[in-house]
XYZ file of C-alpha atoms in Angstrom:
535
model
C 19.889 3.633 51.288
C 22.865 1.853 49.915
C 25.330 3.869 48.032
C 28.330 2.069 46.433
C 30.961 3.257 44.048
C 32.827 2.094 41.115
C 34.981 4.538 39.117
C 36.030 4.859 35.512
C 38.328 7.720 35.245
C 37.829 10.586 32.722
C 41.566 10.299 31.686
C 40.987 6.501 31.035
C 37.895 7.270 29.018
C 39.679 9.934 26.916
C 42.530 7.671 26.152
C 40.103 4.710 25.251
C 38.505 7.130 22.828
C 41.703 8.162 21.264
C 42.960 4.571 20.685
C 39.682 3.522 19.501
C 39.811 6.300 16.652
C 43.057 4.658 15.393
C 42.432 1.089 15.866
C 39.801 -1.681 16.175
C 36.540 -0.238 14.694
C 35.024 -1.584 11.509
C 34.226 0.788 8.773
C 30.542 0.715 7.511
C 30.086 0.645 3.778
C 28.960 3.723 1.927
C 25.294 4.463 1.739
C 23.454 3.457 -1.382
C 20.921 5.688 -2.984
C 17.318 4.747 -2.549
C 14.573 6.007 -4.763
C 11.567 7.435 -2.932
C 8.324 5.273 -3.531
C 6.038 8.169 -4.303
C 7.034 11.310 -6.213
C 7.527 14.274 -3.883
C 6.067 17.704 -4.606
C 6.560 20.735 -2.773
C 3.014 21.922 -1.267
C 1.687 25.051 -2.793
C -0.134 25.890 0.302
C 2.670 25.546 2.775
C 2.802 28.614 5.066
C 5.932 30.813 5.774
C 5.276 29.915 9.576
C 6.753 26.504 8.749
C 9.892 27.968 7.471
C 12.055 27.159 10.521
C 14.264 24.313 9.450
C 12.738 21.830 11.659
C 12.032 18.249 10.825
C 8.318 17.141 11.274
C 6.336 14.207 10.390
C 2.645 14.243 9.103
C 1.715 10.750 10.127
C -0.720 8.644 8.290
C -1.018 4.839 8.305
C -1.356 4.892 4.522
C 1.958 6.847 4.181
C 3.532 9.430 6.146
C 5.112 12.688 5.064
C 8.368 14.099 6.246
C 8.996 17.829 6.048
C 12.002 20.149 6.970
C 10.196 23.490 7.537
C 7.930 23.788 4.706
C 9.849 21.648 2.131
C 8.629 18.154 1.630
C 11.408 15.553 1.834
C 9.596 12.228 1.788
C 6.183 10.892 1.030
C 5.894 7.422 2.202
C 3.882 4.268 1.512
C 1.570 2.317 3.788
C 4.146 -0.402 4.400
C 6.771 2.075 5.616
C 7.858 2.960 9.306
C 8.856 6.573 9.524
C 10.235 8.203 12.598
C 12.397 11.136 13.820
C 15.691 10.505 15.177
C 17.087 12.628 17.940
C 18.979 12.692 21.206
C 16.414 13.674 24.028
C 19.195 15.862 25.706
C 19.744 18.159 22.624
C 17.600 20.926 21.115
C 17.664 19.813 17.638
C 16.291 16.815 15.613
C 18.888 16.127 12.848
C 17.685 12.924 11.215
C 14.724 10.796 10.279
C 14.352 6.965 9.718
C 12.557 5.219 6.987
C 12.000 1.225 7.083
C 10.142 -0.515 4.185
C 9.295 -3.911 3.057
C 11.729 -5.522 0.719
C 11.633 -9.254 -0.246
C 15.227 -9.254 -1.296
C 16.579 -8.567 2.165
C 17.036 -11.570 4.441
C 14.755 -9.869 7.130
C 12.140 -8.975 4.518
C 12.759 -5.166 5.557
C 15.220 -2.467 4.737
C 15.905 0.767 6.384
C 17.782 4.040 6.049
C 18.762 7.150 7.997
C 18.130 10.566 6.266
C 19.463 14.016 7.170
C 17.526 17.416 7.156
C 18.098 17.785 3.437
C 16.720 14.528 2.623
C 19.937 12.936 1.840
C 20.613 9.228 2.615
C 23.284 8.830 5.332
C 23.349 5.016 6.138
C 21.265 1.996 4.902
C 20.675 -1.304 6.754
C 19.414 -4.702 6.027
C 16.717 -4.776 8.534
C 14.612 -2.469 10.469
C 15.523 -1.099 14.052
C 14.416 0.777 17.022
C 16.553 3.909 16.568
C 17.866 6.605 19.107
C 20.678 9.048 18.940
C 22.956 9.639 21.831
C 25.406 12.375 21.033
C 27.270 11.330 18.011
C 26.164 7.678 18.356
C 23.506 6.151 16.343
C 21.979 3.251 18.511
C 20.212 0.651 16.557
C 18.253 -1.689 19.011
C 16.160 -4.834 18.256
C 12.709 -3.759 16.964
C 10.681 -5.804 19.227
C 10.777 -5.954 23.054
C 12.101 -9.114 24.449
C 8.841 -10.342 25.669
C 7.752 -10.421 21.779
C 10.978 -11.903 20.553
C 12.172 -14.423 22.972
C 10.997 -17.291 20.796
C 14.302 -17.028 18.805
C 17.852 -16.227 19.253
C 19.333 -12.952 19.041
C 21.407 -12.571 15.724
C 24.486 -10.595 15.475
C 23.607 -7.146 14.089
C 20.290 -7.065 15.794
C 21.804 -4.204 18.111
C 24.561 -1.852 16.466
C 26.093 1.235 17.578
C 27.739 3.508 14.971
C 29.812 6.633 15.589
C 28.296 9.013 12.912
C 31.467 11.260 12.977
C 33.584 8.254 11.502
C 30.843 5.963 10.291
C 32.547 3.346 12.580
C 30.733 0.595 14.227
C 31.306 0.067 17.980
C 32.090 -3.665 18.841
C 29.074 -5.255 20.302
C 28.381 -8.696 21.892
C 26.734 -11.024 19.300
C 23.800 -11.727 21.747
C 23.066 -7.843 22.307
C 19.628 -6.811 21.477
C 19.707 -3.127 22.947
C 22.259 -0.592 24.221
C 22.579 2.526 26.262
C 25.308 5.033 25.750
C 26.818 6.879 28.343
C 30.108 8.974 28.300
C 31.618 6.851 25.571
C 30.675 3.739 27.552
C 28.218 1.211 26.145
C 25.717 -0.755 28.317
C 24.525 -3.717 26.306
C 21.643 -5.800 27.332
C 22.162 -9.561 25.885
C 19.727 -12.358 25.670
C 21.490 -15.762 26.165
C 18.877 -18.045 24.916
C 19.120 -21.594 26.234
C 20.125 -24.104 23.620
C 17.664 -26.599 24.798
C 14.787 -24.402 23.538
C 13.610 -25.094 20.081
C 13.499 -22.295 17.487
C 10.023 -20.813 17.732
C 9.555 -21.962 21.593
C 8.685 -19.113 23.703
C 11.173 -18.655 26.584
C 9.119 -18.505 29.787
C 12.168 -17.567 31.775
C 13.539 -14.977 29.587
C 14.612 -12.586 32.110
C 16.644 -15.313 33.759
C 18.722 -15.380 30.666
C 19.613 -11.686 30.236
C 22.839 -10.200 30.904
C 24.244 -6.637 31.077
C 27.748 -5.975 29.721
C 29.335 -2.530 30.109
C 32.242 -1.885 27.771
C 34.343 0.776 26.168
C 34.605 1.900 22.676
C 37.129 -0.971 21.704
C 34.906 -3.692 23.307
C 36.806 -4.236 26.374
C 34.342 -5.376 29.293
C 34.293 -3.290 32.232
C 31.373 -4.839 34.139
C 28.930 -7.727 33.734
C 25.748 -8.496 35.568
C 23.632 -11.569 35.120
C 19.758 -11.279 35.096
C 20.199 -7.649 34.584
C 18.958 -4.980 31.868
C 20.214 -1.547 31.334
C 18.162 1.164 29.869
C 18.230 4.943 29.552
C 16.350 7.489 31.722
C 15.257 9.041 28.423
C 12.479 6.365 28.130
C 11.094 7.939 31.477
C 8.698 10.841 31.527
C 10.088 14.106 33.207
C 13.691 13.395 32.616
C 14.581 17.175 31.957
C 17.685 18.010 33.900
C 18.988 14.425 34.519
C 22.320 13.856 32.405
C 23.034 10.783 30.413
C 25.651 10.026 33.159
C 22.898 7.953 34.740
C 21.688 4.537 33.449
C 19.129 2.428 34.907
C 19.887 -1.223 35.905
C 16.906 -3.637 36.593
C 17.697 -6.873 38.437
C 15.612 -9.820 38.189
C 15.484 -12.885 40.306
C 12.240 -14.494 39.018
C 9.378 -13.857 36.758
C 8.758 -10.908 34.505
C 8.882 -8.137 37.134
C 12.378 -6.704 38.205
C 13.158 -7.186 41.840
C 15.379 -4.196 42.338
C 16.249 -1.098 40.224
C 19.374 0.838 40.524
C 20.596 4.086 39.105
C 24.192 3.927 38.178
C 26.407 7.044 37.344
C 29.020 5.959 34.686
C 31.202 9.237 35.642
C 31.209 9.245 39.376
C 30.447 5.635 40.027
C 27.741 6.454 42.513
C 24.910 3.820 42.552
C 21.460 4.384 44.130
C 19.153 1.461 44.938
C 15.418 1.455 45.019
C 14.757 3.727 41.952
C 11.055 4.488 41.706
C 10.517 7.100 38.978
C 11.820 10.417 37.718
C 9.846 13.503 39.004
C 10.983 16.323 36.822
C 13.520 19.186 37.209
C 16.443 16.756 37.585
C 14.961 14.781 40.575
C 13.803 11.283 41.043
C 11.977 9.222 43.603
C 13.616 6.293 45.337
C 12.086 3.548 47.908
C 14.029 2.994 50.957
C 14.342 -0.253 52.829
C 11.759 0.851 55.443
C 9.232 1.659 52.900
C 9.701 5.588 52.741
C 10.272 7.500 49.619
C 13.106 10.005 49.092
C 13.143 12.747 46.561
C 16.750 12.882 45.345
C 18.330 15.696 43.192
C 20.440 14.199 40.530
C 21.489 17.213 38.661
C 22.573 20.144 40.924
C 25.663 18.710 42.150
C 28.258 16.041 41.210
C 27.090 13.847 44.146
C 23.248 13.283 44.575
C 21.468 14.986 47.317
C 18.126 13.970 49.243
C 15.756 16.844 49.072
C 12.977 15.386 51.329
C 11.386 12.102 52.505
C 7.718 10.979 52.266
C 5.595 8.050 53.147
C 4.232 7.926 49.389
C 5.830 7.726 45.979
C 6.694 11.162 44.529
C 5.073 11.820 41.217
C 5.927 15.270 40.311
C 8.444 17.890 41.506
C 8.989 21.675 41.047
C 11.227 23.596 43.304
C 9.339 24.062 46.509
C 6.309 21.855 45.417
C 6.022 18.099 45.410
C 2.911 15.856 44.412
C 2.850 12.346 45.719
C 0.625 9.258 44.991
C -2.087 8.702 47.478
C -3.433 5.275 46.278
C -5.902 3.478 48.346
C -7.175 6.549 50.017
C -10.117 8.894 49.287
C -8.108 11.029 46.934
C -5.340 10.158 44.480
C -2.745 12.693 45.177
C -1.135 14.534 47.924
C 0.406 18.071 47.678
C 3.350 19.063 49.755
C 4.717 22.628 50.089
C 8.485 22.274 50.837
C 8.688 25.764 51.958
C 5.916 25.821 54.720
C 5.602 22.100 55.276
C 1.955 22.150 54.342
C 0.253 18.862 52.991
C -3.313 18.627 51.658
C -5.227 16.110 49.574
C -5.645 16.839 45.849
C -8.406 16.227 43.426
C -6.179 16.232 40.344
C -2.956 17.463 38.908
C -1.605 17.972 35.436
C 1.928 18.357 34.431
C 4.037 19.143 31.215
C 7.598 20.115 30.606
C 6.792 23.867 31.709
C 4.097 23.708 34.139
C 2.439 21.862 37.210
C -1.058 22.427 37.911
C -2.572 21.164 41.365
C -6.259 21.485 42.214
C -6.547 20.653 46.049
C -9.810 19.579 47.914
C -9.827 22.907 49.784
C -10.493 24.586 46.608
C -7.114 26.109 45.966
C -5.929 25.994 42.353
C -2.104 26.654 41.743
C -0.084 26.466 38.575
C 3.876 26.229 39.115
C 6.692 26.998 36.807
C 8.503 23.410 36.637
C 11.857 24.986 36.322
C 11.826 27.733 38.995
C 8.867 26.973 41.097
C 7.347 30.365 40.691
C 3.441 30.373 41.170
C 1.816 31.510 38.033
C -1.653 31.108 39.127
C -3.178 31.000 42.638
C -6.963 31.125 42.854
C -9.888 29.484 44.644
C -12.417 27.277 42.807
C -15.965 27.112 44.070
C -17.100 23.421 44.230
C -20.310 22.287 42.610
C -23.040 20.628 44.612
C -22.058 17.101 45.573
C -18.738 17.301 43.823
C -16.633 14.059 44.338
C -13.993 14.592 41.671
C -12.356 16.774 39.114
C -9.845 17.077 36.176
C -7.411 19.984 35.770
C -5.151 20.968 32.971
C -2.363 23.684 32.710
C -3.259 25.503 29.389
C -0.011 27.162 28.435
C 1.444 29.447 31.039
C -1.642 31.685 31.261
C -4.851 29.545 31.880
C -5.924 26.601 33.888
C -8.921 24.523 32.872
C -10.890 22.655 35.563
C -13.780 20.191 35.150
C -15.953 19.495 38.175
C -17.879 16.219 38.529
C -20.923 15.752 40.718
C -21.343 12.442 42.358
C -23.255 9.877 40.367
C -23.272 11.825 37.257
C -19.960 12.414 35.334
C -21.774 12.998 31.840
C -22.034 16.772 32.004
C -19.302 18.234 34.191
C -19.007 21.947 35.020
C -16.245 23.514 32.783
C -14.373 26.590 34.081
C -11.348 28.404 32.788
C -9.174 30.336 35.096
C -6.277 32.735 34.706
C -3.897 34.423 37.385
C -6.723 36.869 38.363
C -9.345 34.166 38.872
C -12.362 32.889 36.847
C -12.446 33.752 33.256
C -15.606 31.982 32.169
C -17.600 28.930 32.845
C -17.916 27.222 29.446
C -21.198 25.732 28.624
C -21.810 22.756 26.516
C -23.646 23.373 23.417
C -27.515 22.859 23.732
C -27.752 21.792 20.135
C -25.751 18.516 20.691
C -28.377 15.800 21.061
C -26.511 13.605 23.482
C -24.910 16.555 25.347
C -21.257 16.494 26.388
C -19.114 14.085 24.714
C -15.403 15.224 24.947
C -13.690 18.396 26.028
C -9.971 19.258 26.400
C -7.307 21.942 25.867
C -5.966 21.937 22.325
C -3.555 24.811 21.788
C -2.417 28.446 23.056
C -1.186 31.425 21.071
C -0.814 35.182 21.578
C -2.462 34.859 24.966
C -5.514 32.966 23.735
C -6.408 29.457 24.737
C -8.286 26.938 22.372
C -10.085 23.764 23.269
C -11.451 20.879 21.240
C -15.032 19.899 21.919
C -16.110 16.498 20.579
C -19.766 15.286 19.887
C -21.673 12.738 18.040
C -22.193 13.597 14.448
C -24.119 12.139 11.525
C -23.548 8.354 10.675
C -22.077 7.765 14.141
C -18.911 9.722 13.482
C -17.426 12.057 16.069
C -16.977 15.723 14.990
C -14.903 18.468 16.841
C -15.540 22.166 17.290
C -12.609 24.438 18.308
C -13.718 26.889 21.126
C -11.746 29.852 22.224
C -11.304 30.815 25.956
C -14.758 32.767 25.949
C -16.508 29.700 24.703
C -16.948 30.940 21.129
C -16.631 28.324 18.511
C -13.938 29.591 15.955
C -13.988 26.198 13.860
C -16.897 23.641 13.436
C -17.393 20.155 12.151
C -13.805 18.985 12.007
C -13.486 15.267 11.475
C -10.180 15.187 13.535
C -8.592 17.607 15.896
C -5.823 17.092 18.406
C -2.317 18.300 19.517
C 0.916 17.464 17.671
C 3.920 16.359 19.488
C 7.379 16.645 17.646
C 9.418 14.028 19.408
C 11.460 16.185 22.088
C 8.818 18.980 22.226
C 11.200 21.274 20.566
C 9.888 20.437 16.999
C 6.395 21.223 17.858
C 4.156 22.998 15.346
C 4.342 26.923 15.397
C 2.198 28.405 18.186
C -1.407 27.907 17.731
C -1.249 25.132 15.173
C -2.771 21.759 15.667
C -3.583 18.507 13.745
C -6.820 18.485 11.846
C -8.989 17.039 9.043
C -11.634 18.999 7.325
C -13.479 17.868 4.214
C -11.069 15.913 1.914
C -7.903 17.306 3.593
C -5.868 16.681 6.699
C -2.791 18.267 8.050
C -1.738 21.122 10.432
C -4.118 23.919 10.765
C -4.385 27.295 12.726
C -7.328 28.508 14.927
C -8.544 30.734 12.128
C -8.928 27.741 9.794
C -5.804 28.225 7.666
C -3.612 25.266 6.538
C -0.025 25.465 7.339
C 0.311 22.143 5.227
C -2.132 19.623 4.146
C -2.640 16.532 2.105
C -5.527 15.376 0.222
C -7.162 12.042 1.760
C -6.911 10.585 -1.750
C -3.245 10.869 -1.874
C -2.883 7.326 -0.535
C -3.587 4.400 -2.644
C -5.739 2.737 0.266
C -8.386 4.229 2.479
C -8.465 2.009 5.580
C -10.117 4.537 7.782
C -12.992 5.712 5.618
C -11.415 8.993 5.072
C -13.224 8.999 1.642
C -16.464 9.253 3.274
C -18.372 12.517 3.282
C -19.206 13.734 6.952
C-alpha cells in the first residue's frame, strides 16, 4: 500500500486562523425575524421524561414539530423541510434548520437556522444541505451532483460560516460541497463545460469536478482534477475516527470512482484503497494484490495495520472481525483475532454499542463494540432443514434470533437469548389469519426488551402489537410502531420510548401506553396518508 505525506504545520494553521479573524472575511447580515406558519402551543400532555434539554423532531410530511425537551419550538407546514443540525463528533445537537417555499426568493425557497431556544440565528435565500463541523456551519448544494448537473453551479450554492464571528469563509464560485478539517476547507467544484446548453445533462459530470483544499483566507493549498472530497461522517460506524481524515475519490471515466484515498490534513499521511469504515476507529483498505487490511486510524498519530484478510472487513470490535463472504454459501466470515479462529456466519447485527454474531456452528456471541468484551456467549439449537437466520442485538442484555427452514421463510422460529441462554421461544399469534407478517426489536428499558409484531388488519392496513421478552402483548392494534433515531444517537428518546400512532394521535409512546408527546392527526391541513381513517 502506498503511503505518501504532505504536511501543513500546526503553527502555520494557527497563524492563518489569527490573520483570518482580523482580515479578509465578509460579515454576514444580521438575521431577520420570521414568523412561524402555525401557532405554537405547549403540549398539555408532555411528560417530564422529555425535560432533558435535547432537540428532537416529530416528523410528519404534513408538517413536522420541533421540541427542546418538552417545549414545542416550531410546528411546521407540509411545504417545509425540517432537520437537526449537529457535528457528528460532538455529544450535543445545538441547532435545527427550517426551509420553506417563498415565491419572493429567487430560488423559490428560503431557510433559517435556529438555536435550542427557538431563536433565529441566520437566514438564507435558498435551501441547503446543512452540516456542522466544530464552529463552522457548512451549507452544501441541496441536490447531489447527479441530479443537478444540468445547470452550472452558482456562487452561494456552497457556503461555510464561522458561527462564532458570523463570517463567511471564502469559497470558489463553482463549489457545491465542502468538508471542514482542522481549519482547512476541502471544496468540491463542478466546472460545467461552456459547450453544454442550460438544462442539458452532463453525461461526463465527474470528468468536470475538481477538489480545492484551502485555508480560512481562501489560499489554495492543494488542487486535484476529477476528484471529490467527502467527510467520513457520511459513513456508518465512524465512531473514533477524527475529522483529521477526509475521503478523496478520484475518477477517470464514468460515474464510479477508480480509487479512494484517505487523507489526513494534520499529519499529511495518505492511505490508498479505502474500502469502508468498520467501527471503533478502524477502516478496511484494499491492497494492490487484492487483500484487505484492517487499519487503526485512531489509537496513534500514525495509522497501524491490525490484520490482513482475503475479504472486505465489515465490522470490527477489539479482538473480533466480521468480513463479507460474497459468492459463497454464507454471507459473512467471523475472525477471532485472539485465537486466529475463523468460521462461517449465518448473520450479524451491529449498532454503536454492540456486535451480534450468529455462526453456522450454533454459537451466538454479542460483543461490546468499544472494549471487545463478550456480553453473551450461548449455543443456539438449529431447526430442521435450517438454511438461514437473522440476528439482532437487543440492547446489551438480549439477542434475538429468527431461524428459517429451507423453502419456507414465512413462519420462522423466533428465540430470545440472554447471557445465561434461552429466555423464551416466542410464538406467532394463532389469531392472525395470515400468520406471521413482521417481527423485530423495538426498544429496551430497565432490563426489559420489547418487540413490534406486525400483521394484516382490517381494510388491508397493517397493525402492530408490542410484545415483551416473555411474548406477552403489552400494547395491541397500533397503526404505526417503530424506533426513533435522534440524529447522532445521543438525542434518542428516553429509554423505552418509541414512535407510535394509536387512534387519532401520533407521537412518542412508552410500553405502558403513555404518551410522552403526541399530536392529533387532524392538526395538519392535509391528510395525504389517510390518517383520518378509523382502523
